[in-house]
Short mmCIF file of C-alpha atoms in Angstrom, two decimals:
data_model
loop_
_atom_site.label_atom_id
_atom_site.label_comp_id
_atom_site.label_asym_id
_atom_site.label_seq_id
_atom_site.Cartn_x
_atom_site.Cartn_y
_atom_site.Cartn_z
CA MET A 1 31.12 -3.80 9.51
CA SER A 2 28.29 -1.31 10.79
CA LEU A 3 29.61 1.35 13.20
CA ILE A 4 28.63 -0.37 15.95
CA ASP A 5 31.22 -2.74 15.14
CA ASN A 6 33.72 0.14 14.41
CA LEU A 7 33.31 1.74 17.72
CA ALA A 8 34.04 -2.03 19.19
CA PHE A 9 37.16 -1.85 17.11
CA VAL A 10 38.05 1.58 18.56
CA ARG A 11 37.41 0.19 21.84
CA THR A 12 40.59 -2.37 21.55
CA GLN A 13 42.84 0.62 19.94
CA GLN A 14 41.95 3.13 22.82
CA GLN A 15 42.90 -0.08 24.94
CA ASP A 16 46.15 0.22 23.03
CA ALA A 17 47.21 3.11 22.82
CA GLU A 18 45.97 3.18 26.91
CA SER A 19 48.57 0.74 27.40
CA SER A 20 51.49 2.28 25.09
CA ARG A 21 50.97 5.40 27.38
CA VAL A 22 51.23 3.44 30.46
CA THR A 23 53.81 1.95 28.76
CA LEU A 24 55.49 4.96 28.67
CA ASP A 25 54.77 5.87 31.57
CA ALA A 26 56.94 3.44 32.67
CA ALA A 27 59.75 4.03 31.22
CA SER A 28 59.57 7.33 31.54
CA ARG A 29 59.53 6.48 35.62
CA ARG A 30 62.71 3.88 35.09
CA PHE A 31 64.62 6.36 33.23
CA GLY A 32 63.79 9.04 35.99
CA ASP A 33 65.53 6.00 38.29
CA ASP A 34 68.56 5.47 36.11
CA VAL A 35 69.02 9.53 35.82
CA ASP A 36 68.87 9.48 39.74
CA ALA A 37 70.91 6.68 39.87
CA ALA A 38 73.45 8.03 37.09
CA ARG A 39 73.30 11.72 39.42
CA ALA A 40 74.71 9.44 42.42
CA THR A 41 77.27 7.94 39.94
CA TRP A 42 78.20 10.73 38.41
CA ALA A 43 77.98 13.64 40.68
CA ASP A 44 80.62 16.75 38.79
CA GLU A 45 80.28 19.36 36.75
CA ALA A 46 80.90 17.59 33.59
CA ALA A 47 77.82 15.38 35.14
CA ARG A 48 75.91 18.13 35.60
CA GLY A 49 77.21 19.51 32.06
CA VAL A 50 75.58 16.90 30.25
CA PHE A 51 72.50 16.06 32.43
CA THR A 52 71.36 20.12 31.94
CA ARG A 53 72.07 20.33 28.36
CA TYR A 54 70.99 16.52 27.53
CA VAL A 55 69.10 14.91 30.11
CA ASP A 56 67.43 17.41 32.33
CA PRO A 57 65.27 19.10 28.86
CA TYR A 58 64.34 15.38 27.88
CA SER A 59 63.02 14.63 31.14
CA THR A 60 61.10 18.27 31.27
CA MET A 61 59.54 17.29 27.64
CA LEU A 62 59.03 13.65 28.29
CA ASP A 63 57.16 15.23 30.70
CA THR A 64 54.65 17.53 28.19
CA VAL A 65 54.69 15.13 26.23
CA ALA A 66 52.97 12.62 28.91
CA ARG A 67 50.92 15.84 29.72
CA LEU A 68 49.66 16.04 26.20
CA LEU A 69 49.48 12.58 25.76
CA ARG A 70 46.80 12.04 28.95
CA SER A 71 45.51 15.06 27.56
CA ALA A 72 45.06 13.80 23.55
CA GLU A 73 43.59 10.52 25.90
CA GLN A 74 40.90 12.65 27.92
CA ALA A 75 39.55 14.10 24.89
CA GLN A 76 39.54 10.91 22.15
CA SER A 77 37.93 9.23 25.00
CA ALA A 78 35.45 12.31 25.11
CA GLY A 79 35.51 12.19 21.18
CA LEU A 80 34.79 8.93 21.36
CA MET A 81 32.06 8.72 23.98
CA TYR A 82 30.39 12.00 22.14
CA THR A 83 30.84 9.39 19.30
CA GLN A 84 29.36 6.48 20.51
CA HIS A 85 26.37 8.60 21.09
CA ALA A 86 26.37 9.59 17.60
CA VAL A 87 26.47 6.41 16.52
CA GLU A 88 23.46 5.42 18.69
CA ALA A 89 21.56 8.42 17.76
CA ALA A 90 22.03 8.06 14.11
CA GLU A 91 21.45 4.41 14.33
CA PHE A 92 18.05 4.58 16.73
CA ALA A 93 17.26 7.15 14.13
CA LEU A 94 17.67 5.72 11.07
CA ALA A 95 15.91 2.40 12.68
CA HIS A 96 12.85 4.81 12.98
CA ALA A 97 12.96 6.48 10.11
CA THR A 98 13.51 3.55 7.77
CA GLY A 99 10.33 1.87 9.88
CA ALA A 100 8.65 5.87 9.33
CA VAL A 101 8.73 5.13 5.32
CA ARG A 102 7.37 1.67 5.55
CA GLN A 103 4.94 2.54 7.47
CA SER A 104 4.07 6.04 5.42
CA GLU A 105 4.51 3.65 2.00
CA ASP A 106 2.27 1.40 3.92
CA ILE A 107 -0.60 3.44 4.43
CA ARG A 108 0.09 5.32 1.36
CA ASP A 109 -0.71 2.16 -0.70
CA GLN A 110 -3.63 1.04 1.76
CA ALA A 111 -4.98 5.00 0.85
CA SER A 112 -4.60 4.30 -3.00
CA TYR A 113 -6.54 0.70 -1.95
CA ALA A 114 -8.97 2.69 -0.15
CA MET A 115 -9.59 5.15 -3.08
CA ALA A 116 -9.57 2.38 -5.40
CA ARG A 117 -11.75 1.00 -3.42
CA ALA A 118 -14.24 3.67 -3.40
CA ARG A 119 -14.44 4.59 -7.29
CA ASP A 120 -15.14 1.03 -7.56
CA ALA A 121 -18.15 1.19 -5.15
CA ARG A 122 -18.72 4.75 -6.93
CA THR A 123 -19.26 3.44 -10.26
CA ALA A 124 -21.20 0.50 -9.59
CA GLY A 125 -23.21 2.98 -7.85
CA ASP A 126 -23.21 4.82 -11.36
CA GLN A 127 -24.14 1.41 -12.42
CA VAL A 128 -27.03 1.30 -11.32
CA GLU A 129 -28.34 4.72 -11.64
CA ALA A 130 -27.47 3.93 -15.78
CA LYS A 131 -29.58 0.98 -14.96
CA VAL A 132 -32.23 2.14 -13.03
CA VAL A 133 -33.14 5.31 -15.87
CA SER A 134 -32.92 2.60 -18.94
CA ILE A 135 -35.63 0.31 -16.50
CA ARG A 136 -37.84 3.11 -16.34
CA ALA A 137 -37.47 4.16 -19.76
CA THR A 138 -38.51 0.31 -20.48
CA LEU A 139 -41.54 0.78 -18.01
CA ALA A 140 -42.75 3.76 -19.80
CA GLY A 141 -42.27 2.34 -22.71
CA ILE A 142 -44.31 -0.87 -21.73
CA GLY A 143 -47.15 1.34 -19.72
CA HIS A 144 -49.95 0.40 -18.50
CA MET B 1 82.97 16.64 44.78
CA ALA B 2 84.01 12.66 44.11
CA THR B 3 86.78 12.22 41.39
CA VAL B 4 86.46 9.18 39.40
CA ASP B 5 87.81 7.82 36.39
CA PRO B 6 85.71 8.92 33.35
CA ARG B 7 85.79 5.25 31.81
CA ALA B 8 83.83 3.94 34.97
CA LEU B 9 81.23 6.35 33.57
CA VAL B 10 80.70 4.81 30.27
CA PRO B 11 78.28 2.41 31.59
CA VAL B 12 75.97 4.98 33.43
CA ILE B 13 76.09 6.89 30.12
CA GLU B 14 75.41 4.13 28.01
CA SER B 15 71.93 3.33 30.53
CA LEU B 16 71.04 6.68 29.80
CA GLU B 17 71.42 5.98 26.43
CA ASP B 18 69.84 2.69 26.31
CA GLY B 19 67.32 4.85 28.49
CA LEU B 20 66.41 7.59 26.22
CA ARG B 21 66.49 4.66 23.45
CA ARG B 22 63.61 3.16 24.94
CA LEU B 23 61.77 5.92 25.62
CA GLN B 24 61.61 6.81 22.08
CA ILE B 25 60.69 3.50 21.22
CA SER B 26 57.28 4.04 24.17
CA ALA B 27 57.00 7.52 23.23
CA SER B 28 57.08 7.27 19.15
CA LEU B 29 54.17 3.54 19.76
CA ALA B 30 51.94 5.42 21.98
CA GLU B 31 51.67 8.36 19.84
CA GLU B 32 52.01 5.65 16.76
CA ASP B 33 48.55 4.36 19.26
CA SER B 34 46.86 7.93 19.83
CA ALA B 35 47.49 9.20 16.32
CA ARG B 36 45.88 5.97 15.02
CA LEU B 37 42.80 5.72 17.49
CA GLN B 38 42.23 9.49 16.96
CA ARG B 39 42.29 8.30 12.95
CA ALA B 40 39.33 5.69 14.03
CA ILE B 41 37.21 7.59 15.93
CA GLU B 42 37.27 9.81 12.88
CA ASP B 43 36.79 7.18 10.76
CA VAL B 44 34.04 6.40 12.92
CA ALA B 45 32.96 9.83 13.87
CA ILE B 46 32.10 10.51 10.15
CA GLY B 47 30.72 7.27 9.49
CA ALA B 48 27.97 8.71 12.33
CA GLN B 49 27.43 11.78 10.86
CA ASN B 50 26.91 9.87 7.14
CA ARG B 51 24.33 7.94 8.56
CA ALA B 52 22.56 10.27 10.92
CA SER B 53 22.96 12.66 7.03
CA TYR B 54 21.37 9.18 5.82
CA ALA B 55 18.67 8.62 8.29
CA PHE B 56 17.50 12.47 7.99
CA ASP B 57 17.04 11.81 4.36
CA LEU B 58 14.75 8.73 4.62
CA ALA B 59 12.79 11.00 7.52
CA THR B 60 11.97 13.52 5.29
CA ALA B 61 10.56 11.25 3.05
CA ALA B 62 9.11 9.50 5.41
CA MET B 63 7.77 12.21 5.75
CA THR B 64 7.14 13.84 2.54
CA ALA B 65 5.19 9.66 2.63
CA ALA B 66 3.38 10.30 5.42
CA GLU B 67 2.06 13.65 4.12
CA ASP B 68 1.00 12.05 0.55
CA ALA B 69 -0.50 9.15 2.91
CA VAL B 70 -2.43 11.55 4.94
CA SER B 71 -3.78 13.76 1.70
CA GLN B 72 -4.29 10.58 0.28
CA ALA B 73 -6.51 9.49 2.75
CA GLY B 74 -8.26 12.43 3.08
CA LEU B 75 -9.16 11.88 -0.83
CA ALA B 76 -9.99 8.34 -0.24
CA ARG B 77 -12.50 8.88 2.56
CA SER B 78 -14.13 11.52 0.68
CA GLU B 79 -14.61 9.51 -2.36
CA ALA B 80 -15.82 6.83 -0.02
CA GLU B 81 -18.31 9.26 2.09
CA HIS B 82 -19.75 10.72 -1.54
CA ALA B 83 -19.82 6.72 -3.35
CA TYR B 84 -21.52 5.91 -0.15
CA ARG B 85 -24.05 9.12 -0.50
CA SER B 86 -24.47 8.45 -4.23
CA VAL B 87 -24.64 4.33 -3.90
CA THR B 88 -27.20 5.17 -1.47
CA TYR B 89 -29.06 7.00 -3.58
CA ALA B 90 -28.81 4.67 -6.01
CA LEU B 91 -30.41 1.71 -4.23
CA GLN B 92 -33.09 3.62 -3.45
CA SER B 93 -33.50 4.33 -7.16
CA ALA B 94 -33.08 0.45 -7.86
CA ARG B 95 -35.58 0.03 -4.90
CA GLY B 96 -37.90 2.76 -6.83
CA ALA B 97 -37.66 0.76 -10.07
CA LEU B 98 -38.35 -2.39 -8.56
CA GLY B 99 -41.61 -1.02 -6.45
CA GLU B 100 -43.21 0.31 -10.01
CA ALA B 101 -41.41 -2.73 -12.36
CA GLN B 102 -43.76 -4.81 -9.78
CA ALA B 103 -47.18 -2.70 -9.87
CA MET B 104 -46.86 -3.11 -13.65
CA GLU B 105 -46.21 -6.58 -13.64
CA SER B 106 -49.33 -7.22 -11.04
CA HIS B 107 -50.89 -4.73 -13.60
CA TRP B 108 -50.02 -6.90 -16.32
CA SER B 109 -50.63 -10.21 -14.66
CA THR B 110 -53.99 -9.03 -13.82
CA GLN B 111 -54.12 -7.35 -17.46
CA THR B 112 -53.38 -11.20 -18.66
CA GLY B 113 -55.91 -12.50 -16.36
CA SER B 114 -58.43 -10.49 -17.30
CA ALA B 115 -57.28 -11.31 -21.03
CA GLU B 116 -57.02 -15.42 -20.66
CA SER B 117 -60.99 -14.77 -19.08
CA ASP B 118 -62.18 -12.25 -21.91
CA LEU B 119 -60.64 -15.08 -24.41
CA ALA B 120 -61.94 -18.13 -23.16
CA ARG B 121 -65.17 -16.63 -22.77
CA ALA B 122 -65.01 -15.44 -26.23
CA LYS B 123 -64.45 -18.63 -27.17
CA GLN B 124 -67.70 -19.68 -25.68
CA ILE B 125 -69.61 -17.53 -26.98
CA LEU B 126 -67.87 -18.77 -30.74
CA THR B 127 -69.21 -22.26 -29.82
CA ASP B 128 -72.34 -21.44 -29.37
CA ALA B 129 -72.77 -19.47 -31.80
CA VAL B 130 -70.97 -22.15 -34.43
CA ASN B 131 -72.86 -24.66 -32.57
CA GLU B 132 -76.10 -22.49 -32.92
CA LEU B 133 -74.99 -22.01 -36.78
CA GLU B 134 -75.11 -25.98 -37.14
CA ARG B 135 -77.85 -26.61 -35.59
CA LEU B 136 -80.03 -23.92 -37.64
CA LEU B 137 -78.14 -25.16 -40.53
CA ALA B 138 -79.38 -28.95 -39.64
CA VAL B 139 -82.72 -27.59 -39.62
CA TYR B 140 -82.45 -26.02 -43.10
CA ARG B 141 -80.92 -28.61 -44.65
CA ALA B 142 -83.99 -30.71 -43.40
CA ALA B 143 -86.33 -28.71 -44.82
CA VAL B 144 -84.44 -28.26 -48.38
CA ASP B 145 -84.40 -32.13 -48.28
CA ALA B 146 -88.15 -32.16 -47.32
CA GLU B 147 -88.87 -29.36 -50.16
CA SER B 148 -86.96 -30.92 -52.35
CA ALA B 149 -88.76 -34.18 -51.31
CA ALA B 150 -92.26 -32.58 -51.34
CA CYS B 151 -91.45 -31.34 -54.78
CA GLY B 152 -90.32 -34.68 -55.89
CA ALA B 153 -93.72 -35.74 -55.10
CA TYR B 154 -95.63 -33.02 -56.57
CA SER B 155 -93.69 -33.78 -59.83
CA ALA B 156 -94.85 -37.60 -59.77
CA CYS B 157 -97.86 -36.50 -58.73
CA THR B 158 -98.65 -33.98 -61.18
CA ALA B 159 -96.84 -35.93 -63.75
CA ARG B 160 -99.78 -38.10 -63.58
CA GLN B 161 -102.11 -36.49 -63.94
CA TYR B 162 -103.73 -35.84 -68.29
CA THR B 163 -105.84 -34.10 -70.24
CA ASP B 164 -108.28 -36.26 -71.44
CA ASN B 165 -110.23 -35.87 -74.41
CA GLU B 166 -113.22 -32.64 -73.74
CA GLY B 167 -109.99 -31.30 -72.15
CA LYS B 168 -110.20 -32.27 -68.77
CA ARG B 169 -107.96 -32.67 -66.27
CA GLN B 170 -107.60 -35.92 -65.45
CA GLY B 171 -105.59 -38.48 -62.84
CA PRO B 172 -104.86 -37.55 -58.88
CA SER B 173 -106.01 -34.04 -57.95
CA CYS B 174 -102.39 -33.68 -55.95
CA THR B 175 -103.42 -30.90 -54.03
CA TRP B 176 -102.08 -32.04 -50.84
CA GLU B 177 -98.48 -32.62 -52.41
CA ALA B 178 -99.31 -29.33 -53.71
CA ARG B 179 -100.06 -28.10 -50.21
CA ALA B 180 -97.27 -30.33 -48.78
CA LEU B 181 -94.29 -28.33 -51.17
CA THR B 182 -96.08 -25.51 -49.87
CA ASN B 183 -95.64 -26.42 -46.03
CA ALA B 184 -92.22 -27.72 -47.04
CA GLN B 185 -90.81 -24.56 -48.83
CA ALA B 186 -92.51 -22.25 -45.91
CA GLU B 187 -90.71 -24.34 -43.58
CA ARG B 188 -87.40 -24.08 -45.57
CA ILE B 189 -87.80 -20.50 -45.81
CA ARG B 190 -88.17 -20.62 -42.14
CA ALA B 191 -85.58 -21.88 -41.57
CA GLU B 192 -83.45 -20.12 -43.65
CA GLN B 193 -84.18 -16.65 -42.29
CA PRO B 194 -81.95 -17.07 -39.56
CA LEU B 195 -78.91 -18.48 -40.91
CA PRO B 196 -77.35 -15.10 -41.93
CA GLY B 197 -77.62 -13.65 -38.44
CA ALA B 198 -76.23 -17.24 -36.88
CA LYS B 199 -73.25 -16.53 -39.26
CA ALA B 200 -73.39 -12.63 -38.20
CA ALA B 201 -72.96 -14.39 -34.72
CA VAL B 202 -70.44 -16.36 -36.21
CA SER B 203 -68.97 -14.09 -37.62
CA ASN B 204 -68.43 -11.41 -34.24
CA ALA B 205 -68.12 -14.11 -32.50
CA GLU B 206 -65.01 -14.74 -34.45
CA GLY B 207 -63.79 -11.44 -34.30
CA VAL B 208 -64.25 -10.97 -30.84
CA VAL B 209 -61.94 -14.17 -30.34
CA HIS B 210 -60.00 -13.42 -32.68
CA ARG B 211 -59.11 -9.28 -30.74
CA CYS B 212 -59.30 -10.96 -27.23
CA ALA B 213 -56.14 -13.11 -28.19
CA ALA B 214 -54.32 -10.37 -30.05
CA ARG B 215 -55.26 -8.70 -26.21
CA LEU B 216 -54.28 -11.64 -24.31
CA GLU B 217 -50.63 -12.40 -26.77
CA LEU B 218 -50.10 -8.35 -26.01
CA CYS B 219 -50.78 -8.84 -22.24
CA ARG B 220 -48.65 -12.28 -22.53
CA GLN B 221 -45.92 -9.83 -24.03
CA ARG B 222 -46.17 -6.62 -20.93
CA LEU B 223 -46.04 -8.74 -18.80
CA ALA B 224 -43.25 -10.66 -20.09
CA GLU B 225 -41.26 -7.58 -20.47
CA THR B 226 -42.03 -6.04 -16.97
CA ARG B 227 -40.69 -9.34 -15.74
CA LEU B 228 -37.72 -8.92 -17.28
CA MET B 229 -37.63 -5.45 -16.15
CA VAL B 230 -38.11 -7.02 -12.85
CA ASP B 231 -35.64 -9.46 -12.94
CA ALA B 232 -33.04 -6.43 -14.44
CA SER B 233 -34.22 -4.43 -10.60
CA TYR B 234 -33.58 -7.11 -8.32
CA ASP B 235 -30.08 -7.08 -10.00
CA ALA B 236 -29.93 -3.29 -9.73
CA VAL B 237 -30.99 -4.07 -6.27
CA SER B 238 -28.22 -6.72 -5.76
CA LEU B 239 -25.84 -4.51 -6.98
CA ALA B 240 -26.82 -1.10 -5.38
CA THR B 241 -26.42 -3.49 -1.98
CA SER B 242 -23.64 -4.57 -3.43
CA ALA B 243 -21.89 -0.99 -4.07
CA CYS B 244 -23.36 0.19 -0.91
CA ASP B 245 -20.95 -2.57 0.90
CA GLY B 246 -18.45 -1.98 -0.79
CA ALA B 247 -18.86 2.15 -0.53
CA ARG B 248 -19.13 1.13 3.55
CA ASP B 249 -16.18 -0.63 3.91
CA SER B 250 -14.09 1.85 1.43
CA ALA B 251 -15.02 4.94 3.58
CA ARG B 252 -14.30 2.75 7.10
CA LEU B 253 -11.26 1.64 5.88
CA ALA B 254 -10.51 5.36 4.36
CA GLY B 255 -11.16 6.07 7.63
CA GLU B 256 -9.03 3.73 9.63
CA THR B 257 -6.07 4.55 6.73
CA GLU B 258 -6.98 8.33 7.23
CA THR B 259 -6.07 7.79 11.52
CA ALA B 260 -3.41 5.53 10.38
CA ALA B 261 -1.65 7.97 7.93
CA TYR B 262 -1.76 10.84 10.72
CA ALA B 263 -0.19 8.07 13.11
CA ALA B 264 2.67 7.74 10.71
CA ARG B 265 3.05 11.11 10.17
CA GLU B 266 3.31 11.84 14.06
CA VAL B 267 5.86 8.97 13.80
CA ALA B 268 7.94 10.21 10.69
CA THR B 269 7.36 13.69 12.48
CA THR B 270 9.51 11.84 15.28
CA ALA B 271 12.27 9.71 12.88
CA VAL B 272 12.40 13.62 11.60
CA SER B 273 13.00 14.78 15.47
CA ASP B 274 15.42 11.77 16.29
CA ALA B 275 17.37 12.67 12.99
CA THR B 276 17.62 16.04 14.11
CA ARG B 277 19.32 15.08 16.88
CA ALA B 278 21.35 12.55 15.16
CA LEU B 279 22.97 15.11 12.90
CA SER B 280 23.76 17.07 16.23
CA GLU B 281 25.44 14.76 18.12
CA ALA B 282 27.61 13.70 15.31
CA GLN B 283 28.48 17.40 14.78
CA ASN B 284 29.33 17.68 18.76
CA ALA B 285 31.31 15.01 18.05
CA ALA B 286 33.30 15.83 15.17
CA ALA B 287 33.50 18.79 17.40
CA GLU B 288 35.12 16.43 20.12
CA THR B 289 37.21 14.44 17.28
CA ALA B 290 38.59 17.96 16.14
CA SER B 291 39.61 19.04 19.44
CA ALA B 292 41.05 15.32 20.10
CA ARG B 293 42.58 15.68 16.68
CA ALA B 294 44.59 19.26 17.81
CA ALA B 295 45.38 17.65 21.48
CA THR B 296 46.85 14.49 19.71
CA ALA B 297 48.52 16.83 16.69
CA ALA B 298 50.22 19.11 19.96
CA CYS B 299 51.41 15.33 21.13
CA GLY B 300 52.73 14.16 17.72
CA ARG B 301 54.63 17.49 17.99
CA ASP B 302 56.20 17.56 21.26
CA ILE B 303 56.93 14.24 20.75
CA ASP B 304 59.02 14.79 17.37
CA ASN B 305 60.60 18.04 19.60
CA ALA B 306 61.44 14.97 22.23
CA HIS B 307 62.64 12.84 19.03
CA ALA B 308 64.96 15.69 17.92
CA LEU B 309 65.84 16.59 21.50
CA VAL B 310 67.20 12.79 22.25
CA ARG B 311 69.22 12.29 18.45
CA ALA B 312 70.50 15.02 20.08
CA ALA B 313 71.43 13.64 23.31
CA ARG B 314 72.38 10.28 22.28
CA ASN B 315 74.16 11.81 19.60
CA SER B 316 76.35 14.01 22.73
CA LEU B 317 75.85 10.60 25.33
CA GLY B 318 77.77 8.49 22.17
CA ASP B 319 80.81 11.40 21.89
CA ARG B 320 80.84 11.43 25.19
CA ILE B 321 81.36 7.98 25.68
CA GLU B 322 83.65 7.63 22.72
CA GLN B 323 85.58 10.60 24.27
CA LEU B 324 85.70 8.45 27.82
CA VAL B 325 86.53 5.36 25.96
CA GLN B 326 90.21 6.60 24.50
CA PHE B 327 90.96 8.29 27.79
CA ASP B 328 93.90 7.90 29.68
CA ARG B 329 94.49 10.03 32.38
CA PRO B 330 92.23 9.32 34.87
CA ASP B 331 93.18 12.61 37.31
CA ILE B 332 92.02 14.49 34.53
CA ARG B 333 88.62 15.62 35.07
CA LEU B 334 86.29 15.49 31.89
#
């Protein structure tokens, strides 16, 4: 699976997490409504004790959890955005580097070929020189 | 404050307890999803970092290869230029050798023609000398025959002579025969005289023919040798021309390669820059995901605390329900 595919999968998970958080928000609101209804129904001192001791701290904590979840969601969203940038930059750099390696190796091969051709030409020149020396020696031997 | 039957509060408390349970489940799901998302983001961020590192290594390798290519292309261009100068000089040498070989071929061709002419002239002189000798020999042989005939006639004449009783010679005088014999002898001697000169002339002519033939043979041999050298020079010129073309091509190729190598180095430099930027992006992503991890962990801790609290609340609410269910005095407030 490529990083791009992984990113798509992460996006799905992000939607799941957001959906869970929305569900939790809805549940919190429903619970708040239930608590309000219960307060209206049960408004004596004992009830206040129950609400003060067990329900209100939980509500406060739920608020904190909701806030933290949103904060985490924002941080994850930012992290995901940076990660996406990093993935895109990495994929781009990798493609560019792969192309650069191939190009450089091709050019290096071409340079080796050019060098071989130049050496062949030089060898041929040396052979011609040797031949010319031999011809001149033979001509000198033939004389006039 | 209204007084109610505490048992009437049981559904309210049960509702609250249910609400707490649902909240607990929702919160757990939200926290788990958040944690899972966090892990997935971190996995991808780590993958991006690895990919960026790999890209950087690859770009560095590309840069090294490009530097090698630039260096090799430079060497190839230098070698090609050197080869071009070398083969150009070789081509000039070969052309010079061809000119020399052609001049020598022309020389020996002229010499051969001259030798053929000399030989033909010498052969003609020999033929003339031989003919002259044969003519002189024919004259000589005729003179010998004439002398022989004259000698026979004289002998026959003298055979007819005799000496009489008085001691006088009798018979034909043989004067004419004697004169004829003398003349024949003189003629034979005259015919004999030019023969040594004619023979010497033939011998001389034969010597000249022999020398001319030898010279002609030498000239032909030299001509053949110089023609071989002309052919060899043509081969050398052809080889040098081909080498010159090859050197020119290789110089052009090396020049193009060097230009391409510089371009490849630019590409590799850009690739390194891209990879460096990708690494930086990956580091940013790592930092951001670390920040998100801290937020997620804080959320997890609060969820745990909330769970503990909700457990306590539910237990307490459960206890209260038990108490309310067992209570049978509605006038007493709990």
